[in-house]
Short mmCIF file of C-alpha atoms and ligand atoms in Angstrom, two decimals:
data_model
loop_
_atom_site.label_atom_id
_atom_site.label_comp_id
_atom_site.label_asym_id
_atom_site.label_seq_id
_atom_site.Cartn_x
_atom_site.Cartn_y
_atom_site.Cartn_z
CA MET A 94 18.71 -27.47 -19.09
CA LYS A 95 15.12 -26.57 -18.34
CA ILE A 96 14.56 -24.07 -15.56
CA VAL A 97 11.65 -22.49 -13.74
CA ILE A 98 11.71 -18.77 -12.98
CA PHE A 99 10.19 -17.42 -9.83
CA TRP A 100 9.36 -13.76 -10.37
CA HIS A 101 9.35 -11.75 -7.12
CA ARG A 102 7.29 -8.56 -7.10
CA ARG A 103 5.61 -7.43 -3.91
CA ASP A 104 6.83 -10.49 -2.00
CA LEU A 105 10.49 -9.78 -1.27
CA ARG A 106 11.01 -12.69 1.09
CA GLN A 107 11.95 -16.35 1.00
CA HIS A 108 9.83 -17.45 3.95
CA ASP A 109 6.11 -18.22 3.76
CA ASN A 110 5.89 -17.37 0.08
CA ALA A 111 3.12 -19.25 -1.76
CA GLY A 112 4.41 -18.89 -5.32
CA LEU A 113 8.03 -19.53 -4.40
CA ALA A 114 7.07 -22.72 -2.53
CA ALA A 115 5.12 -23.93 -5.57
CA ALA A 116 8.05 -23.16 -7.90
CA LEU A 117 10.49 -24.99 -5.63
CA ARG A 118 8.22 -28.02 -5.67
CA SER A 119 7.95 -28.03 -9.47
CA GLY A 120 10.74 -30.59 -9.83
CA LEU A 121 12.82 -28.25 -12.01
CA PRO A 122 15.65 -25.99 -10.83
CA VAL A 123 14.38 -22.56 -9.83
CA VAL A 124 15.94 -19.24 -10.71
CA PRO A 125 14.48 -16.35 -8.68
CA LEU A 126 14.11 -13.07 -10.55
CA PHE A 127 13.32 -9.44 -9.81
CA ILE A 128 12.66 -6.84 -12.51
CA TYR A 129 13.21 -3.17 -11.76
CA ASP A 130 10.30 -2.20 -13.93
CA ARG A 131 11.02 0.91 -15.99
CA GLU A 132 7.30 1.38 -16.59
CA ILE A 133 7.05 2.17 -12.88
CA LEU A 134 10.47 3.56 -11.99
CA ASP A 135 10.70 6.02 -14.87
CA LEU A 136 7.55 7.76 -13.60
CA LEU A 137 8.92 8.46 -10.12
CA PRO A 138 9.33 12.20 -9.51
CA SER A 139 12.73 11.85 -7.79
CA ARG A 140 15.88 9.82 -8.37
CA LYS A 141 16.33 9.71 -4.59
CA ASP A 142 13.50 7.46 -3.55
CA ALA A 143 13.59 5.57 -0.26
CA ARG A 144 11.31 2.87 -1.68
CA VAL A 145 13.70 2.10 -4.51
CA THR A 146 16.58 1.91 -2.03
CA PHE A 147 14.50 -0.39 0.17
CA ILE A 148 13.66 -2.67 -2.76
CA TYR A 149 17.27 -2.66 -3.90
CA ASP A 150 18.51 -3.70 -0.46
CA GLN A 151 15.95 -6.49 -0.28
CA VAL A 152 16.87 -7.78 -3.74
CA GLU A 153 20.54 -7.80 -2.81
CA ARG A 154 19.70 -9.58 0.47
CA LEU A 155 17.74 -12.23 -1.44
CA GLY A 156 20.57 -12.44 -3.96
CA GLY A 157 23.02 -13.23 -1.17
CA LEU A 158 20.72 -15.84 0.38
CA THR A 159 20.15 -17.54 -2.97
CA ALA A 160 23.88 -17.62 -3.76
CA ARG A 161 24.62 -19.13 -0.36
CA ALA A 162 22.05 -21.84 -1.01
CA GLY A 163 23.73 -22.65 -4.35
CA GLY A 164 21.58 -20.73 -6.83
CA THR A 165 21.52 -17.52 -8.84
CA PHE A 166 19.17 -14.62 -8.24
CA LEU A 167 18.64 -12.61 -11.40
CA ALA A 168 17.73 -8.93 -11.49
CA TYR A 169 17.18 -6.72 -14.52
CA TYR A 170 16.35 -3.07 -15.06
CA GLY A 171 13.92 -2.91 -17.96
CA ARG A 172 10.45 -3.59 -19.23
CA PRO A 173 9.08 -6.97 -18.15
CA THR A 174 8.04 -8.02 -21.66
CA GLU A 175 11.57 -7.31 -22.95
CA VAL A 176 13.20 -9.06 -20.00
CA PHE A 177 11.13 -12.19 -20.54
CA ALA A 178 11.88 -12.11 -24.26
CA GLN A 179 15.61 -12.12 -23.41
CA LEU A 180 15.28 -14.77 -20.74
CA THR A 181 13.31 -17.17 -22.89
CA GLN A 182 15.87 -16.78 -25.69
CA ARG A 183 18.79 -17.38 -23.40
CA TYR A 184 17.42 -20.20 -21.23
CA GLU A 185 14.97 -23.01 -21.64
CA VAL A 186 12.26 -21.63 -19.36
CA ALA A 187 9.62 -24.28 -18.71
CA ALA A 188 7.49 -22.05 -16.48
CA VAL A 189 7.29 -18.70 -14.75
CA TYR A 190 5.83 -18.75 -11.24
CA THR A 191 4.77 -15.63 -9.39
CA ASN A 192 2.28 -14.26 -6.86
CA GLU A 193 -0.83 -12.37 -7.88
CA ASP A 194 -0.80 -8.58 -7.84
CA TYR A 195 -4.18 -6.82 -8.02
CA GLU A 196 -3.10 -3.34 -9.12
CA PRO A 197 -4.55 -2.45 -12.54
CA TYR A 198 -1.17 -2.02 -14.24
CA ALA A 199 0.09 -5.30 -12.78
CA ALA A 200 -3.04 -7.18 -13.81
CA GLU A 201 -2.72 -5.99 -17.42
CA ARG A 202 1.01 -6.61 -17.50
CA ASP A 203 0.64 -10.13 -16.15
CA ALA A 204 -2.12 -11.00 -18.60
CA ALA A 205 0.04 -9.80 -21.51
CA ILE A 206 3.14 -11.62 -20.29
CA ALA A 207 1.23 -14.84 -19.61
CA GLU A 208 -0.07 -14.79 -23.18
CA VAL A 209 3.34 -14.16 -24.74
CA LEU A 210 4.98 -16.83 -22.59
CA ARG A 211 2.31 -19.42 -23.29
CA GLY A 212 2.71 -18.70 -27.00
CA ARG A 213 6.35 -19.75 -26.62
CA GLY A 214 5.50 -22.85 -24.65
CA THR A 215 6.34 -21.41 -21.23
CA GLU A 216 3.70 -21.87 -18.54
CA PHE A 217 2.68 -18.95 -16.33
CA HIS A 218 1.36 -19.62 -12.80
CA ALA A 219 0.23 -16.93 -10.36
CA PHE A 220 -0.64 -17.69 -6.73
CA LYS A 221 -2.63 -16.01 -4.00
CA ASP A 222 -0.12 -14.72 -1.50
CA GLN A 223 -0.62 -11.12 -0.45
CA VAL A 224 -4.18 -11.56 0.80
CA ILE A 225 -5.99 -14.24 2.78
CA PHE A 226 -9.05 -14.27 0.54
CA ALA A 227 -8.50 -13.73 -3.15
CA LYS A 228 -10.39 -11.27 -5.30
CA ASP A 229 -13.25 -13.66 -6.14
CA GLU A 230 -13.50 -15.70 -2.99
CA LEU A 231 -15.83 -13.57 -0.89
CA LEU A 232 -18.18 -11.89 -3.30
CA GLY A 233 -21.71 -10.85 -2.36
CA LYS A 234 -24.84 -12.62 -3.65
CA SER A 235 -24.81 -10.47 -6.80
CA GLY A 236 -21.39 -11.85 -7.71
CA LYS A 237 -19.87 -8.44 -6.98
CA PRO A 238 -17.98 -7.28 -3.89
CA SER A 239 -20.18 -6.26 -1.00
CA LYS A 240 -20.23 -2.48 -0.54
CA VAL A 241 -20.68 -2.90 3.19
CA PHE A 242 -17.47 -3.54 5.04
CA GLY A 243 -19.32 -5.07 8.01
CA ALA A 244 -20.88 -7.73 5.76
CA TYR A 245 -17.54 -8.45 4.08
CA SER A 246 -15.73 -8.67 7.39
CA LYS A 247 -18.35 -11.07 8.79
CA ALA A 248 -18.08 -13.28 5.72
CA TRP A 249 -14.28 -13.12 5.96
CA LEU A 250 -14.28 -14.25 9.60
CA ASN A 251 -16.82 -17.01 8.93
CA ALA A 252 -14.81 -18.35 6.02
CA LEU A 253 -11.46 -18.31 7.80
CA ARG A 254 -9.90 -21.71 8.46
CA ASP A 255 -6.59 -22.40 10.19
CA GLU A 256 -5.09 -23.70 6.93
CA GLN A 257 -5.48 -20.29 5.31
CA LEU A 258 -3.00 -18.82 7.75
CA GLU A 259 -0.57 -21.75 7.60
CA PRO A 260 2.92 -20.72 6.42
CA HIS A 261 4.19 -22.07 3.11
CA PRO A 262 7.50 -23.92 3.57
CA SER A 263 9.31 -21.95 0.87
CA ARG A 264 12.42 -21.06 2.86
CA GLU A 265 12.90 -24.70 3.80
CA LEU A 266 12.83 -25.58 0.10
CA VAL A 267 15.47 -23.02 -0.91
CA ARG A 268 18.17 -25.70 -1.18
CA ALA A 269 20.86 -26.53 -3.72
CA GLU A 270 18.86 -29.42 -5.22
CA ASN A 271 15.98 -27.06 -6.06
CA LEU A 272 18.15 -24.25 -7.47
CA THR A 273 20.77 -23.89 -10.13
CA PRO A 274 23.77 -21.61 -10.50
CA LEU A 275 23.84 -19.70 -13.80
CA PRO A 276 27.53 -18.90 -14.34
CA ASP A 277 26.81 -16.72 -17.39
CA ALA A 278 24.14 -14.61 -15.62
CA PRO A 279 24.56 -10.85 -15.99
CA ALA A 280 25.40 -8.93 -12.81
CA ARG A 281 22.44 -7.41 -11.03
CA PRO A 282 22.15 -3.66 -11.72
CA THR A 283 23.29 -1.25 -9.03
CA LEU A 284 21.23 1.73 -7.91
CA ALA A 285 23.61 4.07 -9.73
CA GLU A 286 23.35 2.07 -12.95
CA MET A 287 19.59 2.56 -12.78
CA GLY A 288 20.06 6.29 -12.24
CA PHE A 289 19.07 6.30 -8.57
CA GLU A 290 20.85 7.58 -5.49
CA ARG A 291 20.66 5.93 -2.10
CA CYS A 292 17.97 7.37 0.11
CA GLU A 293 17.34 5.73 3.44
CA GLN A 294 14.45 6.27 5.77
CA PHE A 295 13.64 4.52 9.00
CA VAL A 296 11.93 1.17 8.56
CA PRO A 297 11.18 -1.05 11.56
CA ALA A 298 12.63 -4.55 11.47
CA ALA A 299 10.80 -7.02 9.25
CA GLU A 300 9.68 -8.95 12.29
CA LEU A 301 6.38 -9.39 14.02
CA PRO A 302 5.57 -6.57 16.46
CA THR A 303 5.88 -7.45 20.13
CA ALA A 304 3.00 -9.23 21.84
CA THR A 305 2.62 -6.29 24.25
CA LEU A 306 2.18 -3.83 21.39
CA VAL A 307 -0.40 -6.02 19.71
CA GLU A 308 -2.28 -6.66 22.96
CA ASN A 309 -2.57 -2.90 23.57
CA TYR A 310 -3.14 -1.97 19.94
CA HIS A 311 -6.83 -1.04 20.29
CA ASN A 312 -5.93 1.48 23.04
CA THR A 313 -2.86 2.96 21.43
CA ARG A 314 -3.47 2.97 17.66
CA ASP A 315 -5.21 6.34 17.69
CA GLN A 316 -2.55 8.13 19.72
CA PRO A 317 -0.02 9.37 17.20
CA GLY A 318 2.11 10.86 19.97
CA LEU A 319 3.01 7.42 21.35
CA VAL A 320 6.20 5.82 20.07
CA ASN A 321 4.63 2.38 19.62
CA SER A 322 1.07 3.32 18.89
CA SER A 323 0.56 0.92 15.96
CA THR A 324 2.54 -1.92 14.40
CA ARG A 325 4.40 0.16 11.76
CA ARG A 326 4.46 -2.95 9.57
CA SER A 327 2.78 -1.35 6.54
CA VAL A 328 6.03 -1.07 4.56
CA HIS A 329 6.68 -4.75 5.08
CA LEU A 330 3.17 -5.70 4.04
CA ARG A 331 3.56 -3.48 0.99
CA PHE A 332 6.79 -5.08 -0.19
CA GLY A 333 6.12 -8.50 1.27
CA THR A 334 9.14 -8.52 3.53
CA LEU A 335 6.66 -9.78 6.12
CA SER A 336 4.01 -12.32 5.23
CA VAL A 337 0.47 -11.13 5.86
CA ARG A 338 -0.33 -14.62 7.16
CA GLU A 339 2.14 -14.34 10.03
CA LEU A 340 0.78 -10.96 11.12
CA MET A 341 -2.78 -12.25 10.78
CA ARG A 342 -1.98 -15.26 12.97
CA GLN A 343 -0.65 -12.96 15.66
CA ALA A 344 -3.61 -10.58 15.36
CA ARG A 345 -6.11 -13.43 15.46
CA GLU A 346 -4.57 -14.68 18.66
CA LEU A 347 -4.05 -11.37 20.41
CA ASN A 348 -6.18 -8.55 19.10
CA PRO A 349 -9.39 -8.57 17.04
CA LYS A 350 -9.07 -4.84 16.32
CA LEU A 351 -5.77 -5.40 14.53
CA LEU A 352 -7.27 -8.33 12.68
CA GLY A 353 -10.08 -6.00 11.60
CA GLU A 354 -7.60 -3.50 10.14
CA LEU A 355 -5.90 -6.27 8.21
CA ILE A 356 -9.30 -7.33 6.87
CA TRP A 357 -9.70 -3.77 5.55
CA ARG A 358 -6.51 -4.38 3.61
CA ASP A 359 -7.91 -7.54 1.99
CA TYR A 360 -11.13 -5.66 1.29
CA PHE A 361 -9.52 -2.69 -0.46
CA MET A 362 -7.40 -5.03 -2.57
CA MET A 363 -10.50 -6.87 -3.70
CA LEU A 364 -12.29 -3.59 -4.48
CA LEU A 365 -9.40 -2.33 -6.58
CA TRP A 366 -9.32 -5.54 -8.58
CA HIS A 367 -13.05 -5.36 -9.34
CA PHE A 368 -13.15 -1.60 -9.88
CA PRO A 369 -9.75 -0.72 -11.38
CA PHE A 370 -11.07 2.60 -12.66
CA THR A 371 -11.26 3.81 -9.04
CA ALA A 372 -7.48 4.27 -9.14
CA SER A 373 -8.14 7.50 -11.01
CA GLU A 374 -11.87 8.18 -10.78
CA SER A 375 -14.50 8.39 -8.06
CA TYR A 376 -16.47 5.18 -7.70
CA ASP A 377 -19.73 7.09 -7.18
CA PRO A 378 -20.73 8.54 -10.57
CA ARG A 379 -22.74 11.27 -8.85
CA LEU A 380 -19.54 12.62 -7.32
CA ARG A 381 -17.41 12.69 -10.45
CA GLN A 382 -18.29 16.31 -11.14
CA VAL A 383 -17.81 17.91 -7.70
CA PRO A 384 -16.85 21.54 -8.42
CA TYR A 385 -13.65 21.38 -6.39
CA ARG A 386 -11.82 24.65 -5.86
CA ASN A 387 -8.37 23.10 -6.49
CA ASN A 388 -6.47 26.18 -5.36
CA GLU A 389 -2.76 25.53 -6.05
CA ASP A 390 -1.45 27.78 -3.26
CA GLU A 391 -3.69 26.14 -0.72
CA PHE A 392 -2.60 22.73 -1.94
CA GLN A 393 1.02 23.77 -1.49
CA ALA A 394 0.34 24.95 2.07
CA TRP A 395 -1.28 21.59 2.82
CA CYS A 396 1.67 19.68 1.32
CA GLU A 397 4.12 21.64 3.45
CA GLY A 398 2.13 21.41 6.68
CA ARG A 399 1.22 25.11 6.85
CA THR A 400 -2.56 24.97 7.22
CA GLY A 401 -2.73 26.32 10.78
CA TYR A 402 -4.43 23.11 11.91
CA PRO A 403 -1.78 21.41 14.05
CA LEU A 404 -2.78 17.76 13.64
CA VAL A 405 -2.88 18.15 9.85
CA ASP A 406 0.42 20.05 9.82
CA ALA A 407 2.16 17.58 12.12
CA GLY A 408 1.05 14.69 9.91
CA MET A 409 2.18 16.33 6.69
CA ARG A 410 5.55 17.29 8.13
CA GLU A 411 6.14 13.81 9.46
CA LEU A 412 5.26 12.45 6.03
CA ASN A 413 7.65 14.84 4.29
CA GLN A 414 10.50 14.03 6.63
CA THR A 415 10.06 10.30 7.19
CA GLY A 416 7.76 8.84 4.53
CA TYR A 417 5.31 7.73 7.25
CA MET A 418 2.18 9.18 8.81
CA PRO A 419 0.00 7.57 11.50
CA ASN A 420 -3.51 6.60 10.46
CA ARG A 421 -5.20 9.25 12.61
CA ALA A 422 -3.14 12.00 11.03
CA ARG A 423 -3.83 10.57 7.55
CA ILE A 424 -7.53 10.83 8.31
CA ALA A 425 -7.21 14.42 9.52
CA ALA A 426 -5.02 15.48 6.58
CA ALA A 427 -7.16 13.79 3.93
CA GLY A 428 -10.43 15.08 5.35
CA PHE A 429 -9.03 18.60 5.56
CA LEU A 430 -7.80 18.60 1.97
CA VAL A 431 -11.03 17.37 0.44
CA LYS A 432 -13.64 18.96 2.67
CA HIS A 433 -12.07 22.10 4.13
CA LEU A 434 -10.05 23.11 1.08
CA LEU A 435 -12.30 21.46 -1.51
CA ILE A 436 -9.35 20.00 -3.38
CA ASP A 437 -9.88 16.91 -5.50
CA TRP A 438 -9.01 13.75 -3.53
CA ARG A 439 -6.84 12.66 -6.46
CA TRP A 440 -4.37 15.48 -5.74
CA GLY A 441 -3.94 14.16 -2.21
CA ASP A 442 -3.80 10.56 -3.38
CA ARG A 443 -0.99 11.49 -5.78
CA TYR A 444 0.95 13.37 -3.13
CA PHE A 445 0.72 10.44 -0.73
CA ALA A 446 1.75 8.10 -3.56
CA ASP A 447 4.92 10.11 -4.09
CA LYS A 448 5.80 10.36 -0.41
CA LEU A 449 4.57 7.31 1.53
CA LEU A 450 7.08 4.55 2.03
CA ASP A 451 4.15 2.19 2.52
CA TYR A 452 2.31 3.53 -0.52
CA ASP A 453 -0.09 0.89 -1.68
CA MET A 454 -2.53 1.76 -4.43
CA ALA A 455 -5.46 -0.26 -3.07
CA ASN A 456 -5.13 1.07 0.47
CA ASN A 457 -4.40 4.61 -0.61
CA VAL A 458 -7.18 4.96 -3.17
CA GLY A 459 -9.60 3.06 -0.92
CA ASN A 460 -8.92 5.29 2.05
CA TRP A 461 -8.89 8.53 0.05
CA GLN A 462 -12.20 7.69 -1.57
CA TRP A 463 -13.58 6.68 1.81
CA MET A 464 -12.59 10.04 3.26
CA ALA A 465 -13.91 11.96 0.25
CA GLY A 466 -17.21 10.08 0.40
CA THR A 467 -16.79 9.05 -3.23
CA GLY A 468 -15.81 5.37 -2.86
CA ALA A 469 -17.55 2.01 -3.21
CA VAL A 470 -17.37 2.08 0.56
CA ALA A 471 -17.33 5.60 1.94
CA ALA A 472 -17.97 7.91 4.84
CA PRO A 473 -21.23 9.87 4.44
CA TRP A 474 -20.56 12.81 2.11
CA PHE A 475 -21.83 15.31 4.71
CA ARG A 476 -19.35 14.18 7.38
CA VAL A 477 -16.76 16.90 7.86
CA TYR A 478 -14.39 16.11 10.71
CA SER A 479 -13.28 19.03 12.86
CA PRO A 480 -9.47 19.00 12.90
CA GLN A 481 -9.54 20.78 16.25
CA ASN A 482 -11.82 18.17 17.83
CA GLN A 483 -9.60 15.45 16.41
CA LEU A 484 -6.58 17.07 17.98
CA GLU A 485 -8.29 17.26 21.37
CA ALA A 486 -9.40 13.64 21.15
CA TYR A 487 -6.21 12.04 19.85
CA ASP A 488 -3.33 14.26 20.92
CA PRO A 489 -4.68 16.05 23.99
CA GLN A 490 -1.23 16.56 25.50
CA LEU A 491 0.05 17.87 22.14
CA VAL A 492 2.92 15.39 22.18
CA TYR A 493 2.63 14.62 18.50
CA VAL A 494 2.07 18.22 17.49
CA LYS A 495 5.04 19.55 19.45
CA LYS A 496 7.29 16.92 17.93
CA TRP A 497 6.54 17.88 14.34
CA VAL A 498 5.42 21.52 14.64
CA PRO A 499 7.92 23.00 17.07
CA GLU A 500 6.71 26.56 16.54
CA PHE A 501 3.17 25.60 17.57
CA GLY A 502 1.92 27.92 20.34
CA THR A 503 4.26 30.74 19.32
CA THR A 504 3.58 33.73 17.09
CA ARG A 505 5.54 31.99 14.35
CA TYR A 506 2.83 29.38 13.85
CA VAL A 507 0.46 30.23 10.99
CA LYS A 508 -3.17 31.11 11.60
CA PRO A 509 -5.79 28.57 10.39
CA MET A 510 -6.08 29.05 6.65
CA VAL A 511 -9.84 28.62 6.74
CA ASP A 512 -12.49 28.77 9.46
CA HIS A 513 -13.83 25.30 10.30
CA LYS A 514 -17.52 26.24 10.51
CA PHE A 515 -17.39 28.17 7.26
CA ALA A 516 -15.48 25.40 5.47
CA ARG A 517 -17.82 22.72 6.80
CA GLN A 518 -20.88 24.48 5.41
CA ARG A 519 -19.14 25.21 2.12
CA ALA A 520 -18.24 21.53 1.73
CA ILE A 521 -21.76 20.36 2.50
CA ASP A 522 -23.26 22.88 0.07
CA THR A 523 -20.79 21.90 -2.64
CA PHE A 524 -21.33 18.16 -2.30
CA ARG A 525 -25.10 18.63 -2.09
CA ALA A 526 -25.00 20.69 -5.28
CA ALA A 527 -23.03 17.91 -6.99
CA TYR A 528 -25.70 15.37 -6.03
CA ARG A 529 -28.46 17.69 -7.27
CA ALA A 530 -26.65 18.31 -10.55
CA ALA A 531 -26.48 14.53 -10.95
CA GLY A 532 -30.27 14.41 -10.63
CA GLU A 533 -30.69 13.45 -6.95
C1 FAD B 733 -5.88 8.90 3.36
C2 FAD B 733 -5.25 7.59 3.76
C3 FAD B 733 -4.29 7.01 2.94
C4 FAD B 733 -3.72 5.78 3.27
N1 FAD B 733 -2.77 5.22 2.44
C5 FAD B 733 -2.23 4.02 2.74
C6 FAD B 733 -1.25 3.43 1.89
O1 FAD B 733 -0.86 3.99 0.85
N2 FAD B 733 -0.71 2.25 2.28
C7 FAD B 733 -1.11 1.59 3.40
O2 FAD B 733 -0.59 0.51 3.70
N3 FAD B 733 -2.05 2.11 4.20
C8 FAD B 733 -2.63 3.31 3.92
N4 FAD B 733 -3.57 3.83 4.75
C9 FAD B 733 -4.08 3.03 5.88
C10 FAD B 733 -3.35 3.22 7.22
O3 FAD B 733 -3.26 4.57 7.54
C11 FAD B 733 -1.96 2.61 7.23
O4 FAD B 733 -2.02 1.26 6.80
C12 FAD B 733 -1.36 2.61 8.62
O5 FAD B 733 -1.30 3.92 9.13
C13 FAD B 733 0.05 2.02 8.57
O6 FAD B 733 0.63 2.02 9.84
P1 FAD B 733 0.75 0.66 10.66
O7 FAD B 733 1.44 -0.37 9.86
O8 FAD B 733 1.30 1.01 12.00
O9 FAD B 733 -0.79 0.25 10.79
P2 FAD B 733 -1.52 -0.64 11.89
O10 FAD B 733 -2.57 0.21 12.49
O11 FAD B 733 -0.56 -1.29 12.79
O12 FAD B 733 -2.27 -1.74 11.01
C14 FAD B 733 -1.62 -2.95 10.58
C15 FAD B 733 -1.79 -3.09 9.09
O13 FAD B 733 -3.18 -3.14 8.76
C16 FAD B 733 -3.40 -2.50 7.52
N5 FAD B 733 -4.27 -1.34 7.72
C17 FAD B 733 -4.39 -0.58 8.83
N6 FAD B 733 -5.30 0.39 8.65
C18 FAD B 733 -5.76 0.25 7.40
C19 FAD B 733 -6.73 0.92 6.61
N7 FAD B 733 -7.41 1.98 7.06
N8 FAD B 733 -6.93 0.51 5.34
C20 FAD B 733 -6.27 -0.56 4.84
N9 FAD B 733 -5.36 -1.25 5.54
C21 FAD B 733 -5.10 -0.85 6.80
C22 FAD B 733 -2.04 -2.02 7.02
O14 FAD B 733 -1.51 -3.00 6.16
C23 FAD B 733 -1.25 -1.91 8.31
O15 FAD B 733 0.14 -2.02 8.15
C24 FAD B 733 -4.14 5.10 4.45
C25 FAD B 733 -5.10 5.70 5.28
C26 FAD B 733 -5.65 6.93 4.93
C27 FAD B 733 -6.69 7.54 5.83
#
């Protein structure tokens, strides 16, 4: 019997799933699949990772839903090329359907797998699903992405049509006649079999935020002390447990500021696709040789939230304890690391990658390079935010700080590890020297 495989990656949902809907309309029985990719999992620094637990729970949830509808949901722990070699030997796989993933590793992996599969007579189809406009849809006149977010955002809004936000009827198509049970299928691996322990962290429900929250978003998003200051849907957008289209529809109706933030997400994904080297290198060649200080002890103090700057410390401690940090605190922490401590943005990017539940390479690299002034789109290199001013502006009642830095205001709280004025001048001098050394 010929089957079609639908390969879930960062789209762990049945509803409004472009690739899944296409697979279910292919006319052949669909077998959904998830691969716990060893190329990614083996690099994780800890065997207790809340993201792996989250993925595992979602895969099991999808497994249950598929079984109830009369099908089989496959999951393997291994390398995708090996898994597909096994699957194509065991079953007659007419096609593999999936959704596009723009991360450099994923792009290379998919290209390699598509070639191998096509060589064996299996089609490979990838669909746009995690963004509204795909990597090549909104390029500038030069055929490259615009380096000005304002221009991109304007083009994005002009190009938007209702159809682009329409949900795909995938869940409705998950029915016995479009699936097939595979009685000989191997059991899905458990966390323990993959060498992981359960590790749970708070994740809000995979539902749209309330209308009230979204309506007030522009007033509340920069107040980290508020319980519902922003949507907290980043984890769901990362793993696709929420469809970006549904959140976009809500934002378009209720709050242009939120829509604007979601456009940033599309933008950073496009930039990463076009400039994959920015995952590990500054986009601006003139800033590839900044003589960072990279002091290990200072980095450790930053990681642990012991800088003596309360907004930075509160953010880092929240991150360490919960896997989340509000955007305003991310800005303060990132700016402090790069400019005040003169530590390479890649150290911070890596630390966030290890800790954030919503870690997303495009958003993380894009924002880190923006803060460092090194990105395709970036804050001016001479901008050095004052962490104290930020605290006064965004947490004036110290609600956020007191929650995460309980010793703040007592003698037990550390003194600022560096003076702001001194650090600001040092950063400006250092970045200016880097530009001069590059011949500017
Ligand atoms: C240094 C730094 C690192 C970051 N790393 C990540 C990351 O790894 N993953 C990640 O999803 N976001 C990252 N962000 C962006 C932003 O901080 C988070 O998306 C946001 O805090 C998540 O909370 P929320 O869902 O309540 O966001 P909301 O404010 O409710 O926004 C809704 C959604 O819009 C998108 N969004 C919001 N702000 C941004 C932004 N600045 N850039 C791109 N998309 C945005 C996210 O998908 C977010 O979930 C980073 C920001 C900075 C400054």
